[in-house]
XYZ file of C-alpha atoms in Angstrom:
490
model
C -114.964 193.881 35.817
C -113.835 192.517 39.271
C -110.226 191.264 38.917
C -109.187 188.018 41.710
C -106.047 187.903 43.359
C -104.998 184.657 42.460
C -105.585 186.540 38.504
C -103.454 189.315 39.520
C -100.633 187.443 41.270
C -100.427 185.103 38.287
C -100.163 187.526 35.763
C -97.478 189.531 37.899
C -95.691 185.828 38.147
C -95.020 185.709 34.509
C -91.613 185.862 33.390
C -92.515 188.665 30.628
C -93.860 190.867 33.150
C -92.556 193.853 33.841
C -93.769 196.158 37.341
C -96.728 198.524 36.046
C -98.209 201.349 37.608
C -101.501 201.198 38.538
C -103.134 202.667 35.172
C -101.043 200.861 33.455
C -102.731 197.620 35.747
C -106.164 199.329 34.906
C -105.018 199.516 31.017
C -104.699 195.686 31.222
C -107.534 194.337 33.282
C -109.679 196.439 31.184
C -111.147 198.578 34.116
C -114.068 200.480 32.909
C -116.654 202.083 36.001
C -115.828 203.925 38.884
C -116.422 201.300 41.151
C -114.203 198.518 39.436
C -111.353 200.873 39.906
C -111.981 201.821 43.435
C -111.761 197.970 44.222
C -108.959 197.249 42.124
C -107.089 199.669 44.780
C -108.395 198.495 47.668
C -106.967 194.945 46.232
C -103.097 196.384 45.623
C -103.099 198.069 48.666
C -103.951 194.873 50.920
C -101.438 192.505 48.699
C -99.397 195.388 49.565
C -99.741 195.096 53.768
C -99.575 191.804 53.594
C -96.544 191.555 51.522
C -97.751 189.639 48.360
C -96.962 192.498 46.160
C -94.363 195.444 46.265
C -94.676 198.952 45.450
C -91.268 200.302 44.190
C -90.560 204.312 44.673
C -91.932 204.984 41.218
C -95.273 203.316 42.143
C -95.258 200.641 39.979
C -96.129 196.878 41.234
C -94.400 193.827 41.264
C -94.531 190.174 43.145
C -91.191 190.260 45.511
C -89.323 187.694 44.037
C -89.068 188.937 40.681
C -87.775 192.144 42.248
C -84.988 190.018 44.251
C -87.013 190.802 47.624
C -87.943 187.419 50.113
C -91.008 187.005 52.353
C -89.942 185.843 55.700
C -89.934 185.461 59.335
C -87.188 187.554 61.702
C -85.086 185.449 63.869
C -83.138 187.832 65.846
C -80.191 187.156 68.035
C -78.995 188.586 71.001
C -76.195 190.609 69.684
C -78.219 192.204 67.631
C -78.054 190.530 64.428
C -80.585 188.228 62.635
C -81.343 185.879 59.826
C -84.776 185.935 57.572
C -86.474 182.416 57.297
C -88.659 182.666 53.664
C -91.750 181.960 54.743
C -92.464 179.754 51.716
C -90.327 177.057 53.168
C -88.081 176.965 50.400
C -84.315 178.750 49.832
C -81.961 179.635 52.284
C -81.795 181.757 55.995
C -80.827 185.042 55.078
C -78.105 186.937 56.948
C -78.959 190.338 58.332
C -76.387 192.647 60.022
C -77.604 194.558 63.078
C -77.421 198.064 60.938
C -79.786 196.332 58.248
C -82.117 195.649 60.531
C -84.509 198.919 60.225
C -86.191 198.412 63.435
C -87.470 194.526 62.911
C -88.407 192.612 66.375
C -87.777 189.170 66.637
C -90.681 187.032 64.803
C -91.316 189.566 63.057
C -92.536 189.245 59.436
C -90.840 191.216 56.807
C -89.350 191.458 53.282
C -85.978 191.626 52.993
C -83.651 192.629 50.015
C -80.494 190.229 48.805
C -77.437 192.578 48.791
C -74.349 190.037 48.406
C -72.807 186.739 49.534
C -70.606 186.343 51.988
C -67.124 184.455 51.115
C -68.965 181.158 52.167
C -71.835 181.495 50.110
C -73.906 182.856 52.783
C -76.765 185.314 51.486
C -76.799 188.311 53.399
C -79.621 191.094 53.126
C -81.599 194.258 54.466
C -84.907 195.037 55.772
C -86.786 196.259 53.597
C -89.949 196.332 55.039
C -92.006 195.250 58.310
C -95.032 194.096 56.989
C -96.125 192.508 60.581
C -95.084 192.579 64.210
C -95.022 189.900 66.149
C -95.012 191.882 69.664
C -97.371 193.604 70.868
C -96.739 192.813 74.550
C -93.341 192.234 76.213
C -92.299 190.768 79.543
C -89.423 192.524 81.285
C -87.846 193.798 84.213
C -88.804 197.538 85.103
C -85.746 199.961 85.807
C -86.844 203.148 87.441
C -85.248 206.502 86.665
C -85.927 209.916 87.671
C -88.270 211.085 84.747
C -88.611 208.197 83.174
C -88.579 204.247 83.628
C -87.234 201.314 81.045
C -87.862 197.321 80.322
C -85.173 195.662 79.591
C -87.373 192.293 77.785
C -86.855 188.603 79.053
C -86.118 187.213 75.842
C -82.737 188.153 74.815
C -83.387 188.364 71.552
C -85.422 191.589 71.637
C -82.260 193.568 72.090
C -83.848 196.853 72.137
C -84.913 198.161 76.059
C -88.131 199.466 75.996
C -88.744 203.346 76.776
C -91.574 203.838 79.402
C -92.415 207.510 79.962
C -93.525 209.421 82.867
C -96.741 208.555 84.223
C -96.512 205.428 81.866
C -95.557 202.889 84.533
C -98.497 201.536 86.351
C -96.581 202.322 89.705
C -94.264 199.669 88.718
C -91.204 199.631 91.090
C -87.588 198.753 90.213
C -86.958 195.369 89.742
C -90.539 194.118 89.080
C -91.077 191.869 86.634
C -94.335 193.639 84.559
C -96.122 193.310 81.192
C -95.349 196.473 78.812
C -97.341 196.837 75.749
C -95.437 198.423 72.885
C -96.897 202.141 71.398
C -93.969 202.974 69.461
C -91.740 200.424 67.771
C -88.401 201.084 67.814
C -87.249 203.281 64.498
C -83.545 204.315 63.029
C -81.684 205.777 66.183
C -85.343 205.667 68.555
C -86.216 203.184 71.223
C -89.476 201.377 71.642
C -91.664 202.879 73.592
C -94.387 201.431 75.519
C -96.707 201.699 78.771
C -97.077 198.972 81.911
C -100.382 197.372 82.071
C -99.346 194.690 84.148
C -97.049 194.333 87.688
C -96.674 190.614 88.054
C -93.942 191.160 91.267
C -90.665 190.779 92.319
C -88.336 187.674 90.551
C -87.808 186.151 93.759
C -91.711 186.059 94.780
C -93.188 182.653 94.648
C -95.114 182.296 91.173
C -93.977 185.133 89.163
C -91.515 183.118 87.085
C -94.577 180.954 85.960
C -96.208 183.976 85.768
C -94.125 185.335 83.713
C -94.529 182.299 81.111
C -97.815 182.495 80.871
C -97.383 186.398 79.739
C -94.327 186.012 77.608
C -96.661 183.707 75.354
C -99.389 184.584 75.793
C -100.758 181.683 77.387
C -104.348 181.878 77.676
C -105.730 181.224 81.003
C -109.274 182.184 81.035
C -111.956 180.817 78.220
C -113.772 183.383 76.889
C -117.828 183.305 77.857
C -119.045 181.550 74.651
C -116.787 179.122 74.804
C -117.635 178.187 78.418
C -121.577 178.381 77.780
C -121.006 176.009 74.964
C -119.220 173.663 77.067
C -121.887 173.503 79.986
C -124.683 172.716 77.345
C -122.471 169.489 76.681
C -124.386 166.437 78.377
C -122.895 164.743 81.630
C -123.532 161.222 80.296
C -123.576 159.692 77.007
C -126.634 159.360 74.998
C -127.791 155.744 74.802
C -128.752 156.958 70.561
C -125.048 157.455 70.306
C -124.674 153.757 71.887
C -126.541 151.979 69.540
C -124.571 153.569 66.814
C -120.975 152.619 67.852
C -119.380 149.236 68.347
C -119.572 148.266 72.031
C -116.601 147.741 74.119
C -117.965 147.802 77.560
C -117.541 144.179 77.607
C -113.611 143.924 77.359
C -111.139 144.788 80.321
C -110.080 148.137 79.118
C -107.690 150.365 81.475
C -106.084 153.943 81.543
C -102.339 154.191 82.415
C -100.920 157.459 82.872
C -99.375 159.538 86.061
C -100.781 159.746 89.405
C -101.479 163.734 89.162
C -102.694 163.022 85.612
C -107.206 164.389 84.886
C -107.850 164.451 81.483
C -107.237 160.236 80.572
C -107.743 160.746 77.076
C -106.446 157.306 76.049
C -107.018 153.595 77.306
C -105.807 149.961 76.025
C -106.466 146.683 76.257
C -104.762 143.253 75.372
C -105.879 139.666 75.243
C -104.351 136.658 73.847
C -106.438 135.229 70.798
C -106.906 131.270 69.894
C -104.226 131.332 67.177
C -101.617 132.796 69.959
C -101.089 136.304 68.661
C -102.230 139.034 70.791
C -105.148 141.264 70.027
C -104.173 144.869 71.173
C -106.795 147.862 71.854
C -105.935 151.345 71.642
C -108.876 153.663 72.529
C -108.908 157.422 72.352
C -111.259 159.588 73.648
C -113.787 161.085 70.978
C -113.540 164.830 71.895
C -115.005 165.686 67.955
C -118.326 164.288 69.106
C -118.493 167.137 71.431
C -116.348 169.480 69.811
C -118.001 170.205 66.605
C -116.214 171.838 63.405
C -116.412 175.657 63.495
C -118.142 176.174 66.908
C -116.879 178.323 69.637
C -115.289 174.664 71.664
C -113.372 174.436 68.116
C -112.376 177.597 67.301
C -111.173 178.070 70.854
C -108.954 175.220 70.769
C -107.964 175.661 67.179
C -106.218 179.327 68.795
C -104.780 177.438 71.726
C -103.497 174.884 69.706
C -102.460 172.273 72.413
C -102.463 172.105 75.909
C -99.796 173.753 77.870
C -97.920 172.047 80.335
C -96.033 174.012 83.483
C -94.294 173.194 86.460
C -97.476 173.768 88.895
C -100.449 173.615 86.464
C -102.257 172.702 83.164
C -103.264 175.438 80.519
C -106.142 172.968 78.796
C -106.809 173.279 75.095
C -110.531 173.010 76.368
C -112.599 173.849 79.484
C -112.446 171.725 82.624
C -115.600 170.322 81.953
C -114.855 168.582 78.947
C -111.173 167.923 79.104
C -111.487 166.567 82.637
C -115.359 165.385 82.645
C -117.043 163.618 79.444
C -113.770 163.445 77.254
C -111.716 161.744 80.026
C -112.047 158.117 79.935
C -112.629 157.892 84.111
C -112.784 154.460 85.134
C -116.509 152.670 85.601
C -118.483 154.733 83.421
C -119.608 155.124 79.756
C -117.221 156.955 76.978
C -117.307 157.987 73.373
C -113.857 156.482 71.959
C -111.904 156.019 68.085
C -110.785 152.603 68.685
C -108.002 150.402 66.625
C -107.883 147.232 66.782
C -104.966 144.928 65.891
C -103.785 141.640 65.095
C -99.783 141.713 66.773
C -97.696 138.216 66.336
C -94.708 137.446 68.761
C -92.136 138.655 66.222
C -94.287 142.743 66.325
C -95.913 142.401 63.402
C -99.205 144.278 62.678
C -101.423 141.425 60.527
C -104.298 143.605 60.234
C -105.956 145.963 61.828
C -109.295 147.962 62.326
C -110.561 151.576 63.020
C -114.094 151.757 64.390
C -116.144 154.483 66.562
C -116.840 152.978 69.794
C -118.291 152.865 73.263
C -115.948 152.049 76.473
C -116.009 151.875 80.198
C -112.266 151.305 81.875
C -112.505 149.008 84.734
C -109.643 151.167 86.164
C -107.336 154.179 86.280
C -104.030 152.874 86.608
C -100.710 155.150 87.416
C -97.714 154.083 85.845
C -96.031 153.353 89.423
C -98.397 150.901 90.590
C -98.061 149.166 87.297
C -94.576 149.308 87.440
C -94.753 147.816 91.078
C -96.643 144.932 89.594
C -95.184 143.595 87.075
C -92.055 144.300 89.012
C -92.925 142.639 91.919
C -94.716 139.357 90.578
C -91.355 139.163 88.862
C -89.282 139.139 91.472
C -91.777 137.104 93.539
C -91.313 134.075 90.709
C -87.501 134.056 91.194
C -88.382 134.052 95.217
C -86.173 137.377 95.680
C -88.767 139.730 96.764
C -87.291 142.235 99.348
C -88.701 144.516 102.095
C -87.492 148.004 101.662
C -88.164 148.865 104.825
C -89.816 151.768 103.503
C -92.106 153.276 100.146
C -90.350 152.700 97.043
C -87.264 155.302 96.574
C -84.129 155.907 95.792
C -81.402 158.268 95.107
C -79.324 158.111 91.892
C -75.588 160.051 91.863
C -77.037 161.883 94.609
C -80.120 163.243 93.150
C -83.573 161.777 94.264
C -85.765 159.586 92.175
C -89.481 159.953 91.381
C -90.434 156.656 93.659
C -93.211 156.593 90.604
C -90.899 155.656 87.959
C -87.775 154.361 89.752
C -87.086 151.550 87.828
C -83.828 150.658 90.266
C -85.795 150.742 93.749
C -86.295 147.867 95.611
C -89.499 146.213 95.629
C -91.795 147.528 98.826
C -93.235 144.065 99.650
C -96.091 145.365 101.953
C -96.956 147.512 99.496
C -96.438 145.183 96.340
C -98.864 142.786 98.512
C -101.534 145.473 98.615
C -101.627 146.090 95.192
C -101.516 142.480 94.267
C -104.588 142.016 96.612
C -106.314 145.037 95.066
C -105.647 144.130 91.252
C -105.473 140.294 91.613
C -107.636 140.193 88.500
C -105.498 142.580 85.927
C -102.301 141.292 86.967
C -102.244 138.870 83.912
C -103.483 141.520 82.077
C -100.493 143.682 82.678
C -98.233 140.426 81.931
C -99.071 140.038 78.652
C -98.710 144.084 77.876
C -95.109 143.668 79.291
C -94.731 141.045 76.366
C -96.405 142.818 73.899
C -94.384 146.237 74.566
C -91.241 144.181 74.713
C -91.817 142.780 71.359
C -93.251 145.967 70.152
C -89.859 147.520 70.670
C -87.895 144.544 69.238
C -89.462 145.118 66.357
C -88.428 148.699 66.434
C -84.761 148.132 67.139
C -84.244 145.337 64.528
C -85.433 148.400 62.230
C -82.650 150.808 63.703
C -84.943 153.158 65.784
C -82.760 155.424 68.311
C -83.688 155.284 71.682
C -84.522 158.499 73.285
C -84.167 157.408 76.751
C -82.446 160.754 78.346
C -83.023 161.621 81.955
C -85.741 163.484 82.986
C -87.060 165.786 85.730
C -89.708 166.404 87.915
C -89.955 169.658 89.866
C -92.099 169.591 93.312
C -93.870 172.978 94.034
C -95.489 173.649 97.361
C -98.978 175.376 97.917
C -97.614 178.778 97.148
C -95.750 177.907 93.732
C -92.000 177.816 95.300
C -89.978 174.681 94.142
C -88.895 172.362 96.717
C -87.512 168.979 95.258
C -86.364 167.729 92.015
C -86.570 164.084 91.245
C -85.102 162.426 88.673
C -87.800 160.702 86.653
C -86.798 157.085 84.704
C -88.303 155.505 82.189
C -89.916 152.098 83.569
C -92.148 149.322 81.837
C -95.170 150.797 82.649
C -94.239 154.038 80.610
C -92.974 151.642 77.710
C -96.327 149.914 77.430
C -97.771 153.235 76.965
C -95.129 154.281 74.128
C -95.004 151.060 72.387
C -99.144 150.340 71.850
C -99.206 154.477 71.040
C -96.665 154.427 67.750
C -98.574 151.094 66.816
């Protein structure tokens, strides 16, 4: 007789139960052949690894929390200490001196043992166990000594150095940032040990500190051969099948607003003023699951990415280029697959009803939150007659530090180029006018209802061609980005 996990944990969950050996298990699951038995140990010793069950030192087995032990995650801290989050989300951090630590890495998971409180209250524990690391590669600076080198790590809170012995090194010289995978964890009195497979250069060099992101998390830069075949069997163009099945849009003035160095435009809106006076107000996201189908290699790849990744001086996509920046991104003028919702907004912010719908779209353009900015800031202006030359593009410095000219909300109005972008989007300049309204309303809404506004500075770092920073701009907050925020939480 086969006995199930969930069977076995449950029965070891009972109050009445005591920790058995494993005949004494056999006794009670009523294990008869050869082959039941040989299972039934296979099944205690992977609850074992992976923590579900304890072995005590008289080899009998027990769930940890009826033998006062806790399931967690290792949150070290730079002086050595640490504190145990349970990993079932429930109870409290648990204190762990630097002596109790038994060799545990940060993010490590473990099982730790409840000793005492503290005067406070605080619990405070041991390791018990290291049921699974969480580093297998470090990044570090390389020290160089005569018969032997060491990596001291870039996150503080792996306190221990790492050992790298001779001929280990990968002709790493001192002071190089590298990439050390760990053989030997660290033990008792012993060091880690581990071996260089990577030299990413020098801290100063232009790059490595990116570089040495991308490592520390293991940032994933390449897709993996599957995963890119998959993506280049995706059609260019959507199929006019799929058309017929979805709700067309491609009648209504639909636009993308996002930054100027923005590819993948994965959402667009639209707004228009119905007979009754309320506005109706689009919001339009890209349909990646039509292309990205549940449990191919495009979704399992992105399911272990997780999210995009964004860094000073790139983009580490969830998907391939030629999805995320080709038939997923809603580029102006041509056909997309979107999820659309619809909805009914009066003057006073309230959503009347509302509608979610598959759908077809073509934007009529991609607009940057500058020029939109520019707009609505300039027509402004040009009503109360007080539109000003600059004399130059729109910028500005604020206590001293330069502002992004895209989203300087406090910069004069350029009026030869506020005239060229009137003349160039003549058309969606109402359009833009009633979003304004909308968002402001929107927000009203929001503030009558207490929300906090998050509105904290922001910058933007300028890299040149090889990676090295050369400006910082202080980004603000302007209508344009409002818009945005405002039709998103709706």
């Amino acid at each position: 007789m086969l006995v199930a996990e969930d069977k076995l944990l449950r029965y070891m969950q009972e109050e009445a139960y005591k920790p058995l050996t494993i005949q004494e298990l056999e006794a009670v699951f009523g294990l008869e052949s050869a082959a039941d038995f040989k299972e039934f140990v296979q099944l205690l010793n992977r609850l074992e690894e992976e923590g579900k069950i304890v072995r005590t030192r008289s080899n009998r087995y027990g769930v940890p929390e009826r033998m006062n032990l806790v399931r967690g995650r290792m949150e070290a801290h730079s002086k050595g200490y640490g504190f145990v989050i349970p990993e079932d989300g429930g109870g409290e951090d648990i204190y762990i001196h630097a002596l109790d630590m038994k060799g545990a890495m940060h993010r490590d998971t473990v099982l730790v043992r409840v000793q005492k409180r503290s005067r406070d209250g605080r619990a405070e524990g041991e390791i018990v166990r290291i049921l699974k690391r969480a580093n297998q590669t470090v990044v570090g600076t390389y020290r160089d000594e005569r018969h032997f080198g060491f990596v001291i790590p870039d996150d503080r809170r792996i306190t221990t150095d790492i050992l790298i012995p001779h001929g280990a090194s990968n002709q790493a010289q001192e002071g190089q940032k590298v990439v050390v995978r760990i053989t030997k964890y660290p033990e008792k009195r012993l060091s880690a040990e581990g071996e260089v497979i990577e030299v990413l250069g020098y801290k100063n060099e232009p790059g490595v500190d990116i570089l040495s992101i991308i490592r520390k998390y293991d940032l994933p830069e390449k897709f993996p051969a599957e995963v890119l075949a998959e993506a280049e069997r995706v059609p260019d163009e959507v199929a006019p099948e799929e058309i017929a099945q979805r709700r067309d849009l491609r009648g209504k003035t639909i636009v993308t607003i996002d930054g100027e160095d923005a590819k993948d435009l994965d959402d667009a809106v639209s707004v228009e003023r119905l007979p009754n006076g309320n506005w109706l107000l689009g919001v339009h996201i890209a349909d990646v699951s039509y292309y990205v189908r549940e449990g191919s290699a495009l979704d399992q790849e992105a399911y272990r990415r997780g999210t995009s990744v964004y860094l000073v001086d790139r983009v580490i996509p969830m998907l391939p280029p030629r999805l995320s920046n080709g038939i997923c991104s809603l580029h102006p003028r041509v056909d997309r697959l979107t999820i659309s919702c619809e909805m009914e907004i009066n003057s006073r912010g309230d959503v009347l009803n509302h509608a979610i719908f598959p759908s077809v779209i073509r934007t009529v353009e991609r607009m940057s939150y500058r020029d939109v900015y520019e707009l609505l800031k300039g027509s402004a202006r040009e009503r109360e007659g007080n539109v000003s030359v600059g004399g130059k593009e729109t910028s500005d410095e604020k206590d001293g530090v330069p502002v992004d000219p895209e989203q300087n909300a406090d910069a004069e109005v350029d009026l030869v180029r506020y005239e060229r972008l009137r003349k160039r989007y003549e058309e969606l300049l109402p359009l833009f006018q009633e979003m304004e309204q909308l968002a402001l309303a929107l927000r009203a809404k929001r503030m009558r209802r207490g929300a906090i506004d998050f509105d904290f500075p922001e910058a933007k770092i300028l890299v040149d061609a090889s990676g090295k920073p050369v400006e910082i701009l202080r980004q603000e907050r302007t209508i344009a980005e409002q818009i945005i925020e405002e039709f998103m939480l709706a």
